[in-house]
Coordinates of C-alpha atoms in Angstrom, one line a residue:
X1 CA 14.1 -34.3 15.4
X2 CA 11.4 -35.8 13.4
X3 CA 8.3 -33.9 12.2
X4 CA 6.1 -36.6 13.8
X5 CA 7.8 -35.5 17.3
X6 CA 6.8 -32.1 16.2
X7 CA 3.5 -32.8 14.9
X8 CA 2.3 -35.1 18.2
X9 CA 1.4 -32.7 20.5
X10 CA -1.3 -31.4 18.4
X11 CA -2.0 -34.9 16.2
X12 CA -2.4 -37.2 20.0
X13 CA -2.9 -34.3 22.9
X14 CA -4.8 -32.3 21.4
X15 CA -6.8 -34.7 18.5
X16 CA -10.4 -33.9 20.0
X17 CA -9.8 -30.0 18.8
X18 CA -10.9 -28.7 15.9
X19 CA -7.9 -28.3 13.8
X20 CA -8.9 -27.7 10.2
X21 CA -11.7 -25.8 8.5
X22 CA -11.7 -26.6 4.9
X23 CA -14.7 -25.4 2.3
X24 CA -17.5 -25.4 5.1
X25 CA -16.0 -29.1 6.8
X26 CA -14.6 -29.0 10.2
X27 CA -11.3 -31.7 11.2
X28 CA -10.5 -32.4 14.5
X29 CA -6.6 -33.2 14.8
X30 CA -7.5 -36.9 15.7
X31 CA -9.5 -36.9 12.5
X32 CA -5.9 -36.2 10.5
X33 CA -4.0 -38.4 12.7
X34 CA -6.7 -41.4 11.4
X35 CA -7.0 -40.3 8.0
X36 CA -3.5 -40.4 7.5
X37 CA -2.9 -43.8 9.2
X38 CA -5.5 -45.6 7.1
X39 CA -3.3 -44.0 4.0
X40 CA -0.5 -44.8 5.5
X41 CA -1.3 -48.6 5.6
X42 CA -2.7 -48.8 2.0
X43 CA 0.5 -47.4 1.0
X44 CA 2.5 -49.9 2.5
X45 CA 0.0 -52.5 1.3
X46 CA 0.9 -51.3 -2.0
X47 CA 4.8 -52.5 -1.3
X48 CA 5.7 -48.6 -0.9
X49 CA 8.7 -48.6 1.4
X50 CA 11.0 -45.7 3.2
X51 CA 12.7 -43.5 0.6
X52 CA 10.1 -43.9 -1.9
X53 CA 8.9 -40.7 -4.0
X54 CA 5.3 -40.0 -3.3
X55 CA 4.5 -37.3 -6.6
X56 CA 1.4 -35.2 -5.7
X57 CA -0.3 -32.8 -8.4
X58 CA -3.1 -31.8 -6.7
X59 CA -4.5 -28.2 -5.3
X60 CA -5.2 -27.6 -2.0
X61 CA -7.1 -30.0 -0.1
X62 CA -7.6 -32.2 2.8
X63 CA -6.4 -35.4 0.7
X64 CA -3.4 -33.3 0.0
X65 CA -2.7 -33.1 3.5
X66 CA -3.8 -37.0 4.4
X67 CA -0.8 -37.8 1.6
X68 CA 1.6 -35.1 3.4
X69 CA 1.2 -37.2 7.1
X70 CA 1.3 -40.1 5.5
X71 CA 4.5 -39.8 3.9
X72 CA 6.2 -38.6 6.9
X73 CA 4.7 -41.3 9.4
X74 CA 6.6 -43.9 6.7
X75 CA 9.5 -42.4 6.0
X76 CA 8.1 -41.7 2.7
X77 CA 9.7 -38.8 0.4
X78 CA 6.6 -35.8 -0.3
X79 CA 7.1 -34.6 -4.1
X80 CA 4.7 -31.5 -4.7
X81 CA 4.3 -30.2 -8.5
X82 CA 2.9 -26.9 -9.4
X83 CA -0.4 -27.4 -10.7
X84 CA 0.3 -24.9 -13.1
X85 CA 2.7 -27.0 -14.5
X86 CA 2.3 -28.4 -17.7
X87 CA 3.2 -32.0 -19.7
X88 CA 7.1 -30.3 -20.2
X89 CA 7.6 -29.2 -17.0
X90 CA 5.8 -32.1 -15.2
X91 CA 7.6 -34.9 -17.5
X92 CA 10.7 -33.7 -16.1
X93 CA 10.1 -33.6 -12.7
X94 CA 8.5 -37.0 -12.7
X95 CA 11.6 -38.6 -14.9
X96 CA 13.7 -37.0 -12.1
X97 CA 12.3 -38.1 -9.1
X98 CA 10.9 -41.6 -10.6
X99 CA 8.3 -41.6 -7.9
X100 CA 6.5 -45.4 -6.6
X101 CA 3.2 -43.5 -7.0
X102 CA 1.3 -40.3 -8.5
X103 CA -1.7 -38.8 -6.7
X104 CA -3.3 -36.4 -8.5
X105 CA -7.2 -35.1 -9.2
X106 CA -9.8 -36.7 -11.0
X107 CA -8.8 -35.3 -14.2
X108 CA -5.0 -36.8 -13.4
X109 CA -1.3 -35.6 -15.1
X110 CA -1.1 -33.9 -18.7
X111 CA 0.4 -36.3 -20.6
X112 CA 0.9 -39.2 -17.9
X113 CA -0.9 -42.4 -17.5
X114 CA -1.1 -44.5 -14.2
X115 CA -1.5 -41.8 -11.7
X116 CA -3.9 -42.5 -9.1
X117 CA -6.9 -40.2 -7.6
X118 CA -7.2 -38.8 -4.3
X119 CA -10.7 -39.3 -4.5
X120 CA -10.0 -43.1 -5.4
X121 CA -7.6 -43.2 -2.6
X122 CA -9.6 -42.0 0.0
X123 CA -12.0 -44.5 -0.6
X124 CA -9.8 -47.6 -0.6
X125 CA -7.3 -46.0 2.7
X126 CA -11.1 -46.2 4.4
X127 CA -10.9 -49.9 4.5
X128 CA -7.9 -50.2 6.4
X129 CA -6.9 -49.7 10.1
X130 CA -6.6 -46.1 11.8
X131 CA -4.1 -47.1 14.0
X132 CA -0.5 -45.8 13.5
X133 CA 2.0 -48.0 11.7
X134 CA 5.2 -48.8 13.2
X135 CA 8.5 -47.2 10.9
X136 CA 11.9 -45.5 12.4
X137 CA 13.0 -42.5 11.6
X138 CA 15.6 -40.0 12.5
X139 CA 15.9 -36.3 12.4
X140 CA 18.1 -37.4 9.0
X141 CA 15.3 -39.0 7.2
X142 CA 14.5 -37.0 3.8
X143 CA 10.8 -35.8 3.8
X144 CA 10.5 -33.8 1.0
X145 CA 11.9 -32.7 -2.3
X146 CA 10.8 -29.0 -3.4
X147 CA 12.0 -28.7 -6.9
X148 CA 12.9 -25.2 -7.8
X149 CA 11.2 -23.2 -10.5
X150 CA 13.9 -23.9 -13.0
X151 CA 14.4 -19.8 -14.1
X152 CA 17.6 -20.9 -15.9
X153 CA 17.3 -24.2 -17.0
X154 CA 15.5 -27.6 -15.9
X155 CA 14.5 -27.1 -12.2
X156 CA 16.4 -29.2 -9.4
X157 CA 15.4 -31.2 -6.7
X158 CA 16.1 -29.6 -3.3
X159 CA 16.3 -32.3 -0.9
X160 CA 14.7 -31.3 2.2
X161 CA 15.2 -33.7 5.9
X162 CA 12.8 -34.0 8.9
X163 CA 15.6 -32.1 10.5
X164 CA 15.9 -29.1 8.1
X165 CA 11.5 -29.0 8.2
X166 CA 11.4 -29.1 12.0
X167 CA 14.1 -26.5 13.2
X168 CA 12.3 -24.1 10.4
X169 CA 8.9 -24.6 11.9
X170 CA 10.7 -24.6 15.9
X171 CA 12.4 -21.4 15.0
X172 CA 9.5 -19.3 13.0
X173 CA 7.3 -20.6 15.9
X174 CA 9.5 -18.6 18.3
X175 CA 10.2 -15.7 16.3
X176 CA 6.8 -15.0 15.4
X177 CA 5.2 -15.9 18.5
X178 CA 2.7 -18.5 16.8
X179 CA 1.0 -20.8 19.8
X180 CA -2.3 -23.0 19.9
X181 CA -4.4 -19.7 20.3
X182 CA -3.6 -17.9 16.8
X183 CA -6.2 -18.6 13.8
X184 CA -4.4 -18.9 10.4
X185 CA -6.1 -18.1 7.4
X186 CA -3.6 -20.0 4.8
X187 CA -4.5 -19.5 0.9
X188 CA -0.8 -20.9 -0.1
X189 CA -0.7 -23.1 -2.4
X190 CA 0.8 -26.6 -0.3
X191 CA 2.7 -27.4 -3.5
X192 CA 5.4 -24.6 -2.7
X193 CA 7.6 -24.6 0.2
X194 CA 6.1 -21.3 1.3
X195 CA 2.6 -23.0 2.1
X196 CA 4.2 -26.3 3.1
X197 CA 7.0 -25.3 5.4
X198 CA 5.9 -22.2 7.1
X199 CA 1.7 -22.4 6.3
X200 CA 1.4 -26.3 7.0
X201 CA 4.0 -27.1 9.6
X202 CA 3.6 -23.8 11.9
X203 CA 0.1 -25.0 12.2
X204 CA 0.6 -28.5 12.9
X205 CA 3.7 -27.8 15.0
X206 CA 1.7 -25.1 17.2
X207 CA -1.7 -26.7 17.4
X208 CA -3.6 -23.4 16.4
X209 CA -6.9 -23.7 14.1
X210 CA -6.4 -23.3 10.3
X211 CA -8.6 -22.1 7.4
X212 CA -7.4 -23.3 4.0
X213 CA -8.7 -22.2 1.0
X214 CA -8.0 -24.2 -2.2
X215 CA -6.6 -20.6 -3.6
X216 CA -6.3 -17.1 -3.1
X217 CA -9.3 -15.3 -4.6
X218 CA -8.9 -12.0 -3.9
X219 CA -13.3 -11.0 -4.7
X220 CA -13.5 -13.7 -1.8
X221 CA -10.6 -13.1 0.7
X222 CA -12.4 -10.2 3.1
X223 CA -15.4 -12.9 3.1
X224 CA -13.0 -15.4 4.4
X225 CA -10.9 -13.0 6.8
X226 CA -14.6 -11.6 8.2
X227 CA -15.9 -15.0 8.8
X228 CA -13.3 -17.0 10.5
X229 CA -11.1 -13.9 11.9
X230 CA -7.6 -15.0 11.8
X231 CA -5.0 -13.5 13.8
X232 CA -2.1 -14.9 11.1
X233 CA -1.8 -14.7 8.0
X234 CA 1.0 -15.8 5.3
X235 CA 1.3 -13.8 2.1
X236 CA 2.6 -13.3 -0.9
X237 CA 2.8 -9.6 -2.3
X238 CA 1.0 -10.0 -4.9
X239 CA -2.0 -10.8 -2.6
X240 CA -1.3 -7.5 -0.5
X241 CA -1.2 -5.3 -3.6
X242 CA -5.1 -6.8 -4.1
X243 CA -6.2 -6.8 -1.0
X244 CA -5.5 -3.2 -0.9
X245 CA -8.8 -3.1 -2.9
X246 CA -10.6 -4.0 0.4
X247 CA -12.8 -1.7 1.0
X248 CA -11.5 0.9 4.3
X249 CA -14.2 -0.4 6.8
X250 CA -13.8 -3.9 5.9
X251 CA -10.0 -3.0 5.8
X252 CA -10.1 -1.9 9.5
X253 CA -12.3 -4.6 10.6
X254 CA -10.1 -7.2 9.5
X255 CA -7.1 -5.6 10.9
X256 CA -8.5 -5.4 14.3
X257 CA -8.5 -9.6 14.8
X258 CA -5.0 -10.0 13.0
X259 CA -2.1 -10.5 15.1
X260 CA 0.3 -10.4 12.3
X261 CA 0.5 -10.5 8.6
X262 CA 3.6 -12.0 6.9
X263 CA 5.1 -11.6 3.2
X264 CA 7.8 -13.4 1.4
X265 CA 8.5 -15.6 -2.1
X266 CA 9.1 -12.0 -3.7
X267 CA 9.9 -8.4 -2.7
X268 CA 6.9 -6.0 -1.7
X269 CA 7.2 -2.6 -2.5
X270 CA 7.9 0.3 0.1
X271 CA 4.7 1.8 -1.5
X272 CA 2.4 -1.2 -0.7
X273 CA 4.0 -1.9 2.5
X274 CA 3.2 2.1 3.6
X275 CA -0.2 1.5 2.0
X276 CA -1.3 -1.6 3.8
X277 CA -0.5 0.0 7.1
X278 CA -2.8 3.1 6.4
X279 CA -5.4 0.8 5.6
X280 CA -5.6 -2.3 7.6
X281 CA -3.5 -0.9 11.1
X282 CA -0.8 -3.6 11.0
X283 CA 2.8 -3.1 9.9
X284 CA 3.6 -6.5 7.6
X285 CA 6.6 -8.6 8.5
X286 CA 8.8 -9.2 5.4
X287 CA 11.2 -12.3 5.3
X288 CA 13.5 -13.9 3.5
X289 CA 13.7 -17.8 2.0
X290 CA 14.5 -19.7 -0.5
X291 CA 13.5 -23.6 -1.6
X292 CA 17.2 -24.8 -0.4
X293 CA 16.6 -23.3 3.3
X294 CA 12.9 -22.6 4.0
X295 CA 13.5 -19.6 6.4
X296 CA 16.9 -17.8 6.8
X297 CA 16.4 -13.7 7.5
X298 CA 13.2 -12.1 9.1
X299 CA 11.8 -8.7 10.2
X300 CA 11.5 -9.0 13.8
X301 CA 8.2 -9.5 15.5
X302 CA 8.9 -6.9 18.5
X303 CA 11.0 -4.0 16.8
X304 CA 11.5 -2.3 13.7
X305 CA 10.2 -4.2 10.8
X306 CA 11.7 -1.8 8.0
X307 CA 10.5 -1.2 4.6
X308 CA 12.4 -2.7 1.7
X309 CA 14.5 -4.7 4.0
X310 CA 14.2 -8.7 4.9
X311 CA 15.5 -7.7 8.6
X312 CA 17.9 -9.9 10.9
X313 CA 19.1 -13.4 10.9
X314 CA 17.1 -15.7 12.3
X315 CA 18.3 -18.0 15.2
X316 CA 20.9 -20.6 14.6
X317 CA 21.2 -19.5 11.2
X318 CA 24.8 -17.7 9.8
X319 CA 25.0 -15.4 7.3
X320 CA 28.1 -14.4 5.2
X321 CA 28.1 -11.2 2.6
X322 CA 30.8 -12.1 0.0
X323 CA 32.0 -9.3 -2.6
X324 CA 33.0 -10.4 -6.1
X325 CA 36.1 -11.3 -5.2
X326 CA 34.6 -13.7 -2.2
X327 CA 35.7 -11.5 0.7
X328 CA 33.5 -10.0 3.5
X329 CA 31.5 -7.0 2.1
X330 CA 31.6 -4.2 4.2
X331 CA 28.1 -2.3 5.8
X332 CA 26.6 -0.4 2.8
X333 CA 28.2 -2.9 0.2
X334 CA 26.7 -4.9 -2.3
X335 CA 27.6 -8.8 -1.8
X336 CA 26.1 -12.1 -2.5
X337 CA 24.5 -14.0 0.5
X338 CA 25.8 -17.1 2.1
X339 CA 24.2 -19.2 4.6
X340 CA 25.3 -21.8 7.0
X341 CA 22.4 -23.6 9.3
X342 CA 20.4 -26.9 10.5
X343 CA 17.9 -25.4 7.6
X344 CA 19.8 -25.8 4.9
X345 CA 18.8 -28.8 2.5
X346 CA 21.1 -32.0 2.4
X347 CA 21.5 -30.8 -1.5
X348 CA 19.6 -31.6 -4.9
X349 CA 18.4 -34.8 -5.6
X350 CA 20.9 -37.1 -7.7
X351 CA 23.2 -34.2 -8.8
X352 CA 26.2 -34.9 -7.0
X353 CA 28.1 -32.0 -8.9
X354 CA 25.3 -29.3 -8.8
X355 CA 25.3 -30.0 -5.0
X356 CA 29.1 -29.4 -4.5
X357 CA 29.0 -26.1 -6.4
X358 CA 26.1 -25.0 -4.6
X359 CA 28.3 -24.9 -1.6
X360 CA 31.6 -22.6 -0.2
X361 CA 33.3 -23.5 3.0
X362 CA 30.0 -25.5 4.3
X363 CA 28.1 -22.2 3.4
X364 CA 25.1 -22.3 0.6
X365 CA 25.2 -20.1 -2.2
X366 CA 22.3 -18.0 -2.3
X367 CA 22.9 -16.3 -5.8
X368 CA 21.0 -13.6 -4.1
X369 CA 22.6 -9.8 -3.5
X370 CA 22.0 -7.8 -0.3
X371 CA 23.3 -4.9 1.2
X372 CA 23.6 -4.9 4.7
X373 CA 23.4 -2.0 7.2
X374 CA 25.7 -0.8 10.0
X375 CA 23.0 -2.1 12.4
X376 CA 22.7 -5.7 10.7
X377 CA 19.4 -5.3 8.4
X378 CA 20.0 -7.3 5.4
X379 CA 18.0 -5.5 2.1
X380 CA 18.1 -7.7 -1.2
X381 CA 19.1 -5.6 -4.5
X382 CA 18.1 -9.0 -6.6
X383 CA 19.6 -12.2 -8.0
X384 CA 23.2 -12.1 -9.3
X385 CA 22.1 -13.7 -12.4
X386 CA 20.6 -10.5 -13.0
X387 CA 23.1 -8.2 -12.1
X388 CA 23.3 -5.9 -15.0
X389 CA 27.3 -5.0 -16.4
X390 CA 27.1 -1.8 -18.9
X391 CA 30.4 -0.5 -19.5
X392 CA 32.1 -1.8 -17.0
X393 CA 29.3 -0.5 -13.8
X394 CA 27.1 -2.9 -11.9
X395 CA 24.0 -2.3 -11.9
X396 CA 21.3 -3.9 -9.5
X397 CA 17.8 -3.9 -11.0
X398 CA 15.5 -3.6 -8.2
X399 CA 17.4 -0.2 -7.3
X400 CA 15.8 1.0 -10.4
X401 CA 12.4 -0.9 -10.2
X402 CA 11.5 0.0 -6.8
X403 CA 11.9 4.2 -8.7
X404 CA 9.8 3.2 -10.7
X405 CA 7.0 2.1 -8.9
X406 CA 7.4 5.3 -6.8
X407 CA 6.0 7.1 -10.1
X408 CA 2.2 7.7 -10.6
X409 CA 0.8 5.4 -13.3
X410 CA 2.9 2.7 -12.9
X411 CA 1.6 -0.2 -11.3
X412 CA 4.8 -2.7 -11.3
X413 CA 7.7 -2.3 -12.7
X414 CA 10.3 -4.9 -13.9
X415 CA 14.1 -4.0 -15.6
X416 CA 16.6 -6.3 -17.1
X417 CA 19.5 -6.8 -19.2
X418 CA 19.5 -5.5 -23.0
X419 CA 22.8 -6.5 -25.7
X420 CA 24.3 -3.3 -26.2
X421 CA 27.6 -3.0 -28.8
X422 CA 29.5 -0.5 -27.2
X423 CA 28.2 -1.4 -23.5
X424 CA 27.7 -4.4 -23.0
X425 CA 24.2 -4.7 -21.6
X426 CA 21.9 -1.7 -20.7
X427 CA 19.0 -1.7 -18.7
X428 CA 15.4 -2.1 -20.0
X429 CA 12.5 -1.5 -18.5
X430 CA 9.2 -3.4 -18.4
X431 CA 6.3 -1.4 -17.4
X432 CA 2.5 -2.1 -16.3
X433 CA 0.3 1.2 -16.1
X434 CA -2.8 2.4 -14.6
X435 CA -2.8 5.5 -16.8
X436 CA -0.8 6.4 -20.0
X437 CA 2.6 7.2 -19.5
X438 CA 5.1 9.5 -21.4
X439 CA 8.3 7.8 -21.9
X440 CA 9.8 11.2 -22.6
X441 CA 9.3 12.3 -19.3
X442 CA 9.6 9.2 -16.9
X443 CA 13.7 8.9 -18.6
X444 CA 13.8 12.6 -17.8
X445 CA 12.6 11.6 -14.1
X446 CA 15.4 8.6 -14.0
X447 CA 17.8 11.1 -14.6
X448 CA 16.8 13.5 -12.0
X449 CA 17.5 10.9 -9.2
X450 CA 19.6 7.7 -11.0
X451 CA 23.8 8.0 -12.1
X452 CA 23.3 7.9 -16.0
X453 CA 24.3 4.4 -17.1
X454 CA 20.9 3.3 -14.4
X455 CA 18.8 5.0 -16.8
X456 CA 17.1 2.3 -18.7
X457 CA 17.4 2.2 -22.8
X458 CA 13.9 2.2 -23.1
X459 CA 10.5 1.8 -21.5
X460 CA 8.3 -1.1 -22.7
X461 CA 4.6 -1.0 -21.5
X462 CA 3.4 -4.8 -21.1
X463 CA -0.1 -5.8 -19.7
X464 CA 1.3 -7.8 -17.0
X465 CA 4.5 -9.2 -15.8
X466 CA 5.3 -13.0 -16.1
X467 CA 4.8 -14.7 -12.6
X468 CA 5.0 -17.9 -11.2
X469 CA 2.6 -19.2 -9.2
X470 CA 3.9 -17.4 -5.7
X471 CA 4.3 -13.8 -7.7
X472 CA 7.9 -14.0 -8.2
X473 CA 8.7 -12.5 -11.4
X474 CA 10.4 -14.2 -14.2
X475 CA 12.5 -12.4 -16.0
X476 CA 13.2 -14.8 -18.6
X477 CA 9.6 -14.7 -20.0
X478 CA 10.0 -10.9 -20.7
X479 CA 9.5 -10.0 -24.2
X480 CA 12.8 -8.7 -25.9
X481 CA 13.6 -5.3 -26.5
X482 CA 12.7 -4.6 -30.4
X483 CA 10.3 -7.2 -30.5

C-alpha cells in the first residue's frame, strides 16, 4: 500500500474540510493536496527524480508538511534533521544521505552552503500547476529515512517504505480508535518519527482536524488545549511531568474534551502516570517504538493500561524475548526484545553489514530489555547497552531509577555504569532535586528495598539530565563519577 492510497480519502473526498490549524491559519485538505502538487512539479522541474534524498532542517510548519506530500506523491525519499542538530552532527547526516536538495529556514544549515528556503520555495512552487503529477509507486517504494540519534556512535539511516508507514498508521488507527471526528493537538516535532509517523500520518490517514504548534511550550499548552479542545493527544513524558503544573480547574477542564492521551519516545514514571490521572481524569496510554519499526507494543485502548508497562503486541506484529544465551525467556524473565512485522524498516541506508547484524532469523534486534508477564504485558527494564555487570550480577538500571523517583526530593533520576577494580562496573546515580537531599540517608533507603550490589556507589546531584530532543535520556552525556 502506498501512503497516497492512505492519504486520498482525506486529500480528494474530503479536500473542502478544514484539515489544519497552524499559528491562527486554517487549511482545508484540498488546500494541501494543491500546495503539495505545485511543489511537487518545481521539484521535478528541478530534474529531481524517484529515489532522490529530499534533506529538510526546518521546525514545524506548513512548508514542512508541503515538502512531506511532495516527496511521497514522486516517489521522493523524506530526510528530516533535528533542528537541534549542529554543523557535526548535520555534516554527517547530509554526507550520508547525499541528498538532490536541502530545504531549510531562512537562516539555512550551520556550516552548509546551497540549501534552499522554504519561504523561497513556496514562492517559486506558486507558479506552477496544482494538478497532481503522474509517478508509480508501490507499497515497496522508500519514503523516508529517520536517522537514529547516534547514542553510540555516528547515527544510521533507518530506511523506512510506504509499506512499513502505512500499516503503522492502519494499525494505530484501529487500536486507538482514531476516526475523522477526533481533534489532535500535535506539538511533536515532524523531524522525529514520533511526530511523523504516528502525529502526521494518523491525521492524514483518518481525516480528523489537527492543531500543530511549531513546539511544545508548556506556559502556552492549556491556552492551546482550552482553545481548540482536542480529543487526542501525542506525548512525550517530559511534556506530562510539566503539564502537571496545569492548574486543577484548567486540569479538569481539559480532561473533560480529551478522548485519549498517548506517551512514548521514553519511559514515564508510575508516579507521573498516577499523578496525571488525579489531575486531568484520563488514564495515559503508554507504548512502545523505536525509529527501525515506528509502533510495535501498546497499552490497550479498552482494558488495563498498566503503569510502568508498554502493554501487548500490536496487530500483525511478533514479538520474541531472547535470554543471553538467545533462547525464549520465560514470564518474569529478563530478555532482549525481538520483532518480526510489515513495520519493520527495509534496514539502514548503505550499510549493508550493520543491516545484516541488525537482524536474527528475519527478527530485528531491539537492544532493548523487557520482562514479560504471565498475562502477556511486556515492561522494559532498559537498553542492553546499559545493562550494568558488577561482580558477576546483572543489573538493569531503570529497576533502580524508577526507586528513586519514588523518593521525596527527587525529581528524575538517572543510574549508569561506574569502572570499578574488584567489580567490574557499579552503579552510579545521577540525581535532579526539588529539595536538598542527604546522600547518607537515600543509600540507607536503597538498602532497605534493593539486593546490595543495586545500591548505587554514589549519588551525584546534576541540574538536569541530558535529553534529546523527544526527552530520551542520554546516558552518554552524563558527567563521570569523580569529575
Amino acid at each position: 500500500m502506498t501512503l497516497l492510497e492512505l492519504f486520498d480519502p482525506s486529500l480528494l473526498v474530503r479536500r473542502d474540510t478544514i484539515a489544519l490549524e497552524f499559528q491562527g491559519a486554517a487549511y482545508t485538505f484540498g488546500d494541501l493536496d494543491a500546495r503539495s502538487n505545485r511543489l511537487a512539479h518545481l521539484f521535478l522541474a528541478r530534474g529531481l527524480k524517484p529515489g532522490d534524498r529530499v534533506c529538510v532542517y526546518l521546525a514545524n510548519c506548513v512548508e514542512m508538511i508541503d515538502v512531506y506530500l511532495a516527496s511521497v506523491k514522486l516517489g521522493l525519499i523524506f530526510v528530516p534533521i533535528n533542528i537541534l542538530y549542529r554543523d557535526r552532527e548535520i555534516t554527517h547526516i547530509l554526507n550520508d544521505a547525499a541528498p538532490a536538495v536541502c530545504v531549510a529556514q531562512a537562516s539555512g544549515l550551520p556550516g552548509q552552503d546551497g540549501v534552499l528556503s522554504y519561504s523561497g520555495l513556496a514562492r517559486e512552487a506558486a507558479e506552477f500547476p496544482d494538478r497532481r503529477p503522474e509517478v508509480t509507486l508501490t507499497g515497496e517504494t522508500a519514503a523516508g529515512i529517520i536517522y537514529t540519534s547516534g547514542t553510540t556512535g555516528a547515527s544510521k539511516g533507518a530506511v523506512l517504505t510506504h509499506n512499513n508507514f502505512a500499516a503503522n498508521a492502519v494499525t494505530l488507527l484501529d487500536a486507538w480508535q482514531i476516526s475523522s471526528a477526533d481533534r489532535l493537538l500535535l506539538a511533536l516535532p515532524l523531524f522525529h518519527v514520533h511526530g511523523l509517523g504516528n502525529g502526521l500520518h494518523c491525521w492524514l490517514a483518518s481525516g480528523c482536524r489537527m492543531r500543530l504548534l511549531e513546539r511544545f511550550d508548556h506556559q502556552k499548552i492549556a491556552a492551546e488545549f482550552l482553545s481548540f479542545h482536542p480529543t487526542l493527544f501525542f506525548g512525550v513524558p517530559a511534556m506530562y511531568v510539566r503539564m502537571l503544573d496545569i492548574p486543577p480547574e484548567q486540569a479538569s477542564q481539559i480532561g473533560a474534551s480529551m478522548r485519549l492521551f498517548v506517551s512514548g519516545s521514553a519511559a514515564l514514571s508510575p508516579q507521573v502516570f498516577e499523578e496525571f490521572r488525579s489531575r486531568f481524569g484520563h488514564t495515559i496510554l503508554e507504548r512502545y517504538g523505536m525509529s527501525e519499526t515506528l509502533m510495535n507494543i501498546s497499552n490497550p485502548y479498552s482494558g488495563e493500561r498498566r503503569p510502568g508497562s508498554i502493554g501487548l503486541p500490536l496487530p500483525g506484529v511478533s514479538v520474541q524475548l531472547l535470554d543471553a544465551d538467545g533462547r525464549p525467556a520465560a514470564d518474569g524473565e529478563t530478555g532482549e526484545l525481538y520483532l518480526k512485522g510489515p513495520n519493520i524498516f527495509a534496514g539502514y541506508w548503505r550499510r549493508e553489514e550493520a543491516t545484516k547484524a541488525a537482524f536474527l532469523d528475519g527478527y530485528f534486534r531491539t537492544g532493548d530489555l523487557a520482562t514479560r508477564s504471565p498475562d502477556g504485558y511486556y515492561t522494559l527494564c532498559g537498553r542492553k547497552s546499559d545493562l550494568i555487570i558488577s561482580g558477576g550480577f546483572n543489573i538493569y538500571p531503570r529497576e533502580i531509577e524508577e526507586f528513586l523517583e519514588e523518593q521525596d526530593g527527587i525529581a528524575e533520576a538517572a543510574v549508569a555504569a561506574a569502572p570499578d577494580r574488584v567489580r567490574g562496573e557499579v552503579p552510579v546515580a545521577y540525581i535532579v532535586t526539588t529539595r536538598p537531599v542527604d546522600a547518607r540517608d537515600l543509600e540507607a533507603r536503597c538498602r532497605e528495598k534493593l539486593a546490595s550490589f543495586k545500591i548505587p556507589r554514589s549519588f551525584i546531584v546534576v541540574d538536569k539530565l541530558p535529553r534529546n530532543a523527544l526527552g530520551k535520556i542520554q546516558k552518554h552525556l552524563l558527567p563521570r563519577a569523580g569529575e
